[in-house]
Coordinates of C-alpha atoms and ligand atoms in Angstrom, one line a residue:
M9 CA 82.5 106.2 94.5
S10 CA 78.9 105.1 94.8
R11 CA 78.1 104.2 98.2
T12 CA 75.1 102.5 97.5
G13 CA 73.9 99.7 99.8
G14 CA 71.7 96.8 98.7
R15 CA 72.0 94.0 101.1
G16 CA 69.5 91.5 100.5
L17 CA 69.2 92.1 96.8
T18 CA 71.4 88.9 95.9
A19 CA 71.5 85.5 97.9
V20 CA 74.7 84.2 96.1
P21 CA 76.0 81.0 97.6
G22 CA 79.4 80.2 98.2
P23 CA 82.1 83.0 99.0
V24 CA 81.0 86.4 98.6
I25 CA 84.4 87.4 97.5
E26 CA 86.3 85.4 95.0
V27 CA 89.7 86.3 93.5
T28 CA 91.5 84.1 91.2
G29 CA 95.1 84.5 89.6
V30 CA 94.8 88.3 89.9
E31 CA 97.7 90.4 88.8
K32 CA 98.5 94.3 88.7
R33 CA 101.0 96.0 86.7
F34 CA 101.7 99.7 86.8
D35 CA 104.0 100.0 84.0
R36 CA 107.2 98.0 85.2
V37 CA 106.1 97.6 88.8
V38 CA 104.1 94.2 89.5
A39 CA 102.0 95.2 92.3
L40 CA 100.2 92.0 92.4
H41 CA 101.0 88.4 90.9
G42 CA 98.9 85.4 90.9
V43 CA 96.5 86.4 94.0
D44 CA 93.9 83.8 94.9
L45 CA 91.4 84.7 97.8
A46 CA 88.0 83.5 99.1
V47 CA 86.1 85.3 101.7
P48 CA 82.9 83.6 103.2
R49 CA 80.0 85.7 103.6
G50 CA 79.4 87.3 107.2
T51 CA 83.0 87.2 108.2
V52 CA 86.1 89.8 108.6
H53 CA 89.0 89.2 106.4
G54 CA 92.1 90.8 107.2
L55 CA 94.8 91.9 104.6
L56 CA 98.4 91.9 106.2
G57 CA 101.6 93.0 104.5
H58 CA 104.7 95.5 104.6
N59 CA 104.0 98.9 102.8
G60 CA 104.2 98.2 99.2
A61 CA 103.0 94.6 99.6
G62 CA 100.0 95.2 97.4
K63 CA 97.0 95.6 99.8
S64 CA 95.5 98.9 98.8
T65 CA 95.8 97.7 95.1
L66 CA 94.0 94.6 95.9
I67 CA 91.0 96.5 97.8
N68 CA 91.0 99.1 94.9
I69 CA 90.5 96.1 92.3
L70 CA 87.7 94.7 94.5
A71 CA 86.0 98.0 94.9
T72 CA 86.2 98.6 91.2
Q73 CA 88.5 101.7 91.3
I74 CA 91.3 100.1 89.2
R75 CA 91.1 97.1 86.9
P76 CA 93.3 93.8 87.3
S77 CA 95.9 93.3 84.4
R78 CA 95.0 89.6 84.8
G79 CA 92.8 87.2 86.4
T80 CA 89.4 87.6 87.6
A81 CA 87.6 88.7 90.9
R82 CA 83.8 88.6 91.8
V83 CA 82.2 90.2 94.6
A84 CA 78.7 89.7 95.7
G85 CA 78.4 87.7 92.7
Y86 CA 79.5 90.0 90.3
D87 CA 82.6 90.5 88.1
V88 CA 84.5 93.4 89.2
V89 CA 85.4 94.4 85.6
G90 CA 82.4 93.4 83.6
E91 CA 79.8 94.1 86.2
A92 CA 81.3 97.1 88.0
P93 CA 78.0 99.0 88.7
Q94 CA 76.5 95.8 90.2
V95 CA 79.4 95.3 92.4
R96 CA 79.5 99.1 93.5
R97 CA 75.9 99.2 94.4
R98 CA 76.6 96.4 97.0
I99 CA 79.9 97.7 98.7
G100 CA 81.2 100.5 100.7
L101 CA 84.9 101.7 100.6
T102 CA 87.1 103.8 102.9
G103 CA 90.5 104.3 101.5
Q104 CA 93.9 105.6 103.5
S105 CA 92.8 109.1 103.1
A106 CA 89.4 110.4 104.0
T107 CA 87.0 111.6 101.0
L108 CA 84.2 113.9 102.9
D109 CA 82.9 117.4 102.2
E110 CA 85.1 119.4 104.9
R111 CA 82.6 122.5 104.3
I112 CA 79.3 121.1 105.9
S113 CA 78.9 119.3 109.2
G114 CA 79.7 115.7 110.1
R115 CA 75.7 115.2 110.3
D116 CA 75.2 116.8 107.0
N117 CA 77.6 114.7 105.2
L118 CA 75.9 111.6 106.5
V119 CA 72.5 113.0 105.5
L120 CA 73.6 113.9 102.3
I121 CA 74.7 110.4 101.4
A122 CA 71.7 109.1 102.8
R123 CA 69.7 111.1 100.7
L124 CA 71.6 110.3 97.5
L125 CA 70.9 106.5 98.1
G126 CA 67.3 107.4 98.3
A127 CA 66.3 107.8 101.8
R128 CA 63.6 110.2 102.9
S129 CA 64.6 113.1 104.7
R130 CA 63.5 111.6 108.2
Q131 CA 65.1 108.4 107.7
A132 CA 68.4 110.0 106.4
R133 CA 68.6 112.2 109.6
A134 CA 67.9 108.9 111.7
R135 CA 70.5 106.8 110.0
A136 CA 73.0 109.8 110.2
D137 CA 72.2 110.3 114.1
E138 CA 72.7 106.3 114.6
L139 CA 76.1 106.4 112.8
L140 CA 77.0 109.5 114.9
E141 CA 76.1 107.7 118.0
S142 CA 78.0 104.5 117.1
F143 CA 81.3 106.6 116.3
R144 CA 80.8 108.8 119.3
L145 CA 80.6 111.8 117.1
T146 CA 77.4 113.1 118.5
D147 CA 78.9 116.1 120.4
A148 CA 80.8 117.0 117.1
A149 CA 77.8 116.3 114.7
K150 CA 76.8 119.9 113.7
R151 CA 80.3 121.2 113.4
Q152 CA 82.0 121.6 109.9
A153 CA 84.1 118.2 109.2
R154 CA 87.1 120.5 108.7
T155 CA 87.3 121.5 112.4
Y156 CA 87.4 117.7 113.4
S157 CA 90.8 116.1 114.3
G158 CA 92.3 113.6 112.1
G159 CA 91.0 110.7 114.2
M160 CA 87.3 112.2 113.9
Q161 CA 87.7 112.5 110.4
R162 CA 88.8 108.8 110.0
R163 CA 85.5 107.9 112.1
L164 CA 83.3 110.1 109.8
D165 CA 84.6 108.6 106.9
L166 CA 83.9 105.1 108.2
A167 CA 80.4 106.0 109.1
A168 CA 79.7 107.5 105.8
C169 CA 80.6 104.0 104.1
L170 CA 78.2 102.6 106.3
V171 CA 75.3 104.6 105.5
G172 CA 73.7 102.3 102.8
R173 CA 74.2 99.0 105.0
P174 CA 76.2 97.5 102.0
E175 CA 76.5 94.2 101.8
V176 CA 80.6 94.0 101.4
I177 CA 82.8 96.7 103.3
F178 CA 86.4 97.3 102.2
L179 CA 88.5 99.3 105.0
D180 CA 91.8 100.3 104.0
E181 CA 93.8 100.8 107.1
P182 CA 90.4 101.9 109.2
T183 CA 92.4 102.5 112.4
T184 CA 95.3 104.2 111.4
G185 CA 96.0 107.3 113.4
L186 CA 93.0 106.7 116.0
D187 CA 93.6 106.7 119.5
P188 CA 93.2 103.3 121.4
E189 CA 89.6 104.4 122.4
S190 CA 88.6 105.3 119.0
R191 CA 90.0 102.0 117.7
L192 CA 88.0 100.2 120.2
T193 CA 85.0 101.9 119.1
T194 CA 86.0 100.9 115.3
W195 CA 86.2 97.4 116.2
Q196 CA 83.1 97.2 117.8
V197 CA 81.3 98.9 114.9
V198 CA 83.2 96.2 112.5
R199 CA 81.8 93.5 114.7
D200 CA 78.0 95.0 114.7
V201 CA 78.2 95.2 111.1
V202 CA 79.4 91.8 110.6
R203 CA 76.6 90.5 113.1
D204 CA 74.0 92.1 110.8
G205 CA 75.2 90.3 108.0
S206 CA 77.8 92.2 106.4
T207 CA 81.3 90.9 105.1
V208 CA 84.3 93.2 105.7
V209 CA 87.6 93.3 104.3
L210 CA 90.3 95.3 106.0
T211 CA 94.0 96.1 105.9
T212 CA 96.1 96.8 108.8
Q213 CA 99.3 97.5 109.8
Y214 CA 98.3 96.4 113.5
L215 CA 98.6 92.7 114.2
E216 CA 96.8 92.7 117.2
E217 CA 93.9 94.1 115.3
A218 CA 93.9 91.3 112.7
D219 CA 94.1 89.0 115.5
R220 CA 91.5 90.3 117.8
L221 CA 89.0 91.1 114.6
A222 CA 89.8 88.8 111.5
D223 CA 87.9 85.3 111.2
T224 CA 90.5 84.7 108.4
I225 CA 93.9 86.5 107.3
T226 CA 95.9 86.7 104.2
V227 CA 99.6 87.7 104.1
L228 CA 100.8 89.5 101.2
A229 CA 104.4 90.1 100.7
R230 CA 106.0 91.5 97.7
G231 CA 102.5 91.3 95.5
G232 CA 102.0 87.4 96.2
V233 CA 100.0 85.6 99.0
V234 CA 102.5 84.1 101.3
A235 CA 99.8 82.5 103.8
S236 CA 96.1 82.4 104.5
G237 CA 94.1 81.1 107.3
T238 CA 92.7 81.8 110.6
P239 CA 94.9 83.7 113.0
A240 CA 95.2 80.3 115.0
D241 CA 96.0 78.6 111.8
L242 CA 98.8 80.9 111.0
K243 CA 100.1 80.6 114.6
A244 CA 100.1 77.0 114.6
R245 CA 101.8 76.6 111.3
V246 CA 104.7 79.2 111.9
G247 CA 105.5 79.2 115.7
G248 CA 105.0 76.8 118.1
R249 CA 103.7 77.3 121.7
T250 CA 106.4 77.5 124.4
V251 CA 106.5 76.9 128.1
T252 CA 109.0 79.3 130.1
V253 CA 110.1 78.0 133.2
T254 CA 111.3 80.4 136.0
L255 CA 113.6 78.6 138.4
A256 CA 113.4 79.1 142.3
A257 CA 117.1 79.1 142.3
P258 CA 119.3 80.2 139.4
T259 CA 122.0 77.9 140.6
R260 CA 120.2 75.0 139.0
L261 CA 120.1 76.4 135.6
A262 CA 122.6 73.8 134.1
A263 CA 120.9 71.1 136.1
C264 CA 117.7 72.1 134.6
V265 CA 118.8 72.4 131.0
Q266 CA 120.5 68.8 131.4
C267 CA 117.6 66.9 133.0
L268 CA 115.1 68.3 130.4
R269 CA 117.6 67.2 127.5
G270 CA 117.4 63.9 129.2
A271 CA 113.7 63.9 128.7
G272 CA 113.9 64.7 125.0
L273 CA 113.1 68.3 125.5
R274 CA 115.3 71.1 123.9
S275 CA 115.6 74.4 126.3
T276 CA 117.0 77.5 125.7
P277 CA 118.2 79.9 128.8
D278 CA 117.3 83.6 128.7
D279 CA 119.8 86.2 129.3
T280 CA 119.1 86.7 132.8
R281 CA 119.8 82.8 133.4
T282 CA 116.9 82.7 135.6
K283 CA 114.4 81.0 133.3
V284 CA 114.4 78.5 130.3
T285 CA 112.1 78.5 127.4
V286 CA 111.0 75.0 126.0
P287 CA 109.2 74.4 122.8
V288 CA 106.4 72.4 123.4
G289 CA 104.3 70.1 120.6
S290 CA 101.3 69.0 123.0
A291 CA 99.9 69.0 126.6
R292 CA 102.0 65.7 127.1
D293 CA 105.4 68.0 126.8
T294 CA 104.0 70.5 129.3
A295 CA 103.5 67.3 131.6
A296 CA 106.9 66.1 131.0
I297 CA 108.5 69.2 132.0
V298 CA 106.8 69.5 135.1
R299 CA 107.4 65.8 136.0
T300 CA 111.0 66.0 135.0
L301 CA 111.9 69.0 136.9
D302 CA 110.0 67.6 140.1
D303 CA 111.7 64.3 139.9
A304 CA 115.0 66.1 139.7
G305 CA 114.1 68.1 142.7
I306 CA 114.6 71.5 140.7
E307 CA 112.0 73.9 142.3
V308 CA 109.9 76.0 139.7
A309 CA 109.0 79.6 140.8
E310 CA 106.8 80.2 137.5
L311 CA 105.7 78.1 134.5
L312 CA 104.1 79.9 131.6
L313 CA 102.5 78.7 128.4
A314 CA 102.6 81.1 125.7
E315 CA 101.2 81.1 122.3
P316 CA 103.0 82.6 119.5
S317 CA 101.8 86.1 118.6
L318 CA 100.8 87.2 115.3
D319 CA 103.7 89.3 115.2
E320 CA 106.3 86.6 115.1
V321 CA 104.1 84.8 112.4
Y322 CA 104.1 87.7 110.3
L323 CA 107.9 88.3 110.8
S324 CA 108.7 85.0 109.9
L325 CA 106.3 84.9 106.7
T326 CA 107.4 88.2 105.4
A327 CA 111.2 88.2 106.3
R328 CA 112.4 86.9 103.0
P329 CA 115.0 88.2 100.6
P330 CA 113.4 90.1 98.1
A331 CA 115.0 88.1 95.1
E332 CA 113.1 84.9 96.5
A333 CA 109.7 84.1 95.1
P334 CA 107.1 84.1 97.8
E335 CA 106.2 80.5 98.3
R336 CA 102.4 79.5 98.7
T337 CA 101.5 78.4 102.1
R338 CA 97.8 77.9 102.1
V339 CA 97.1 76.8 105.7
S340 CA 93.6 75.9 105.5
S341 CA 90.7 76.8 103.2
P342 CA 88.6 79.9 104.3
H343 CA 85.6 78.1 103.3
S344 CA 86.2 75.5 106.2
V345 CA 86.5 78.3 108.6
R346 CA 84.0 78.4 111.5
R347 CA 83.1 81.5 113.1
S348 CA 84.5 82.2 116.3
R349 CA 84.0 85.6 117.3
R350 CA 86.7 87.0 119.7
E351 CA 85.2 89.7 122.0
Ligands
LIG28 N1 99.2 104.3 90.7 C1 100.2 103.7 90.9 N2 101.3 103.7 89.8 C2 102.6 103.0 90.0 N3 102.9 102.1 91.1 C3 101.8 101.8 92.0 C4 100.3 102.6 92.1 N4 100.0 102.2 92.8 C5 100.5 101.2 93.5 N5 101.5 101.1 92.8 C6 102.8 100.3 93.3 O1 102.2 99.2 93.8 C7 102.9 98.5 94.9 C8 101.8 98.1 96.1 O2 101.2 99.2 96.3 P1 100.1 99.3 97.3 O3 99.7 100.7 97.5 O4 99.1 98.4 97.1 O5 100.8 98.9 98.6 P2 100.2 98.4 100.2 O6 100.3 97.2 100.5 O7 98.8 99.0 100.4 O8 101.1 99.6 101.2 P3 101.1 100.5 102.1 O9 101.2 99.5 103.6 O10 102.2 101.3 102.6 O11 99.7 101.3 102.3 C9 103.9 99.4 95.4 O12 105.2 99.1 94.8 C10 103.2 100.6 94.7 O13 104.4 101.6 94.5
LIG29 MG1 98.1 100.8 101.4

């Protein structure tokens, strides 16, 4: 894999990644079927899906490691099949397993890559040191990479992918196996490279990661897209907000359910029978809950408004019988998504 960078070489308008009707077959296995995707420049796009959903296959097609059986994909304005060398010059890739030279030091690995990309010796060392610092590897910089822990090797691999400041960066499960601190470090580095203009496509099994980091998300299931949009779009589409009411006196539970029903609100008591959860469509519903219970003289100990989590969204989107064809649910066009960077 060429790790050559080249940001600024092209000024392609529109999405930096465009996938249309991509299919990939491995003999009889259909790893991807009819996948469409558009990722705006300077954003983070998260690919979610169960094991075997096709995430790595899609990343590998976009990074020119494998060819699609059908359909087209363009990265930074170039076709991944017909113009693979141009694509390779503009991307960085880290796969699910590290690919560094374990016999030399972490620093030498990064210096070597920078030199291969054409940097002068001093520049190469400066870039290596900068990345080692970002990934908290300075103390281990001079040790052979094979002495690094698994998490350190993952971070070094990610650093190696960024040496050439690529225009588009593909990260296949970049934080798998990392401890919480290293995960936060990686998130910060992703935010930094995107702030500097790169586009990142990452796969993850951690839904919180996608929620915190991704501007837009595509959920794959059994090789097809089942939903795409911003994390907020997906939550709004699948789950509603809920208000959980904790009663001051559990004896009022039945009265609470009854008077909420009278106000047209469906409430479900929890197992402890001290709380009820009410789906709410708007702020008006929340106000109605408060007013109704107050009018009925039912004292409330706590009122909690909860957003659906991305976990709930994911489970509801991907929990389908295998025989059922995935239904396409485009929630919103990624083109229209405005950046809202979450810290
Ligand atoms: N080289 C290959 N030869 C045959 N089948 C393959 C090959 N690569 C992937 N597949 C199959 O394609 C499907 C998608 O695999 P892929 O690795 O893209 O899934 P994934 O979403 O990345 O899963 P995971 O979360 O486990 O990494 C799986 O059924 C897998 O077995
Ligand atoms: Mg994978």
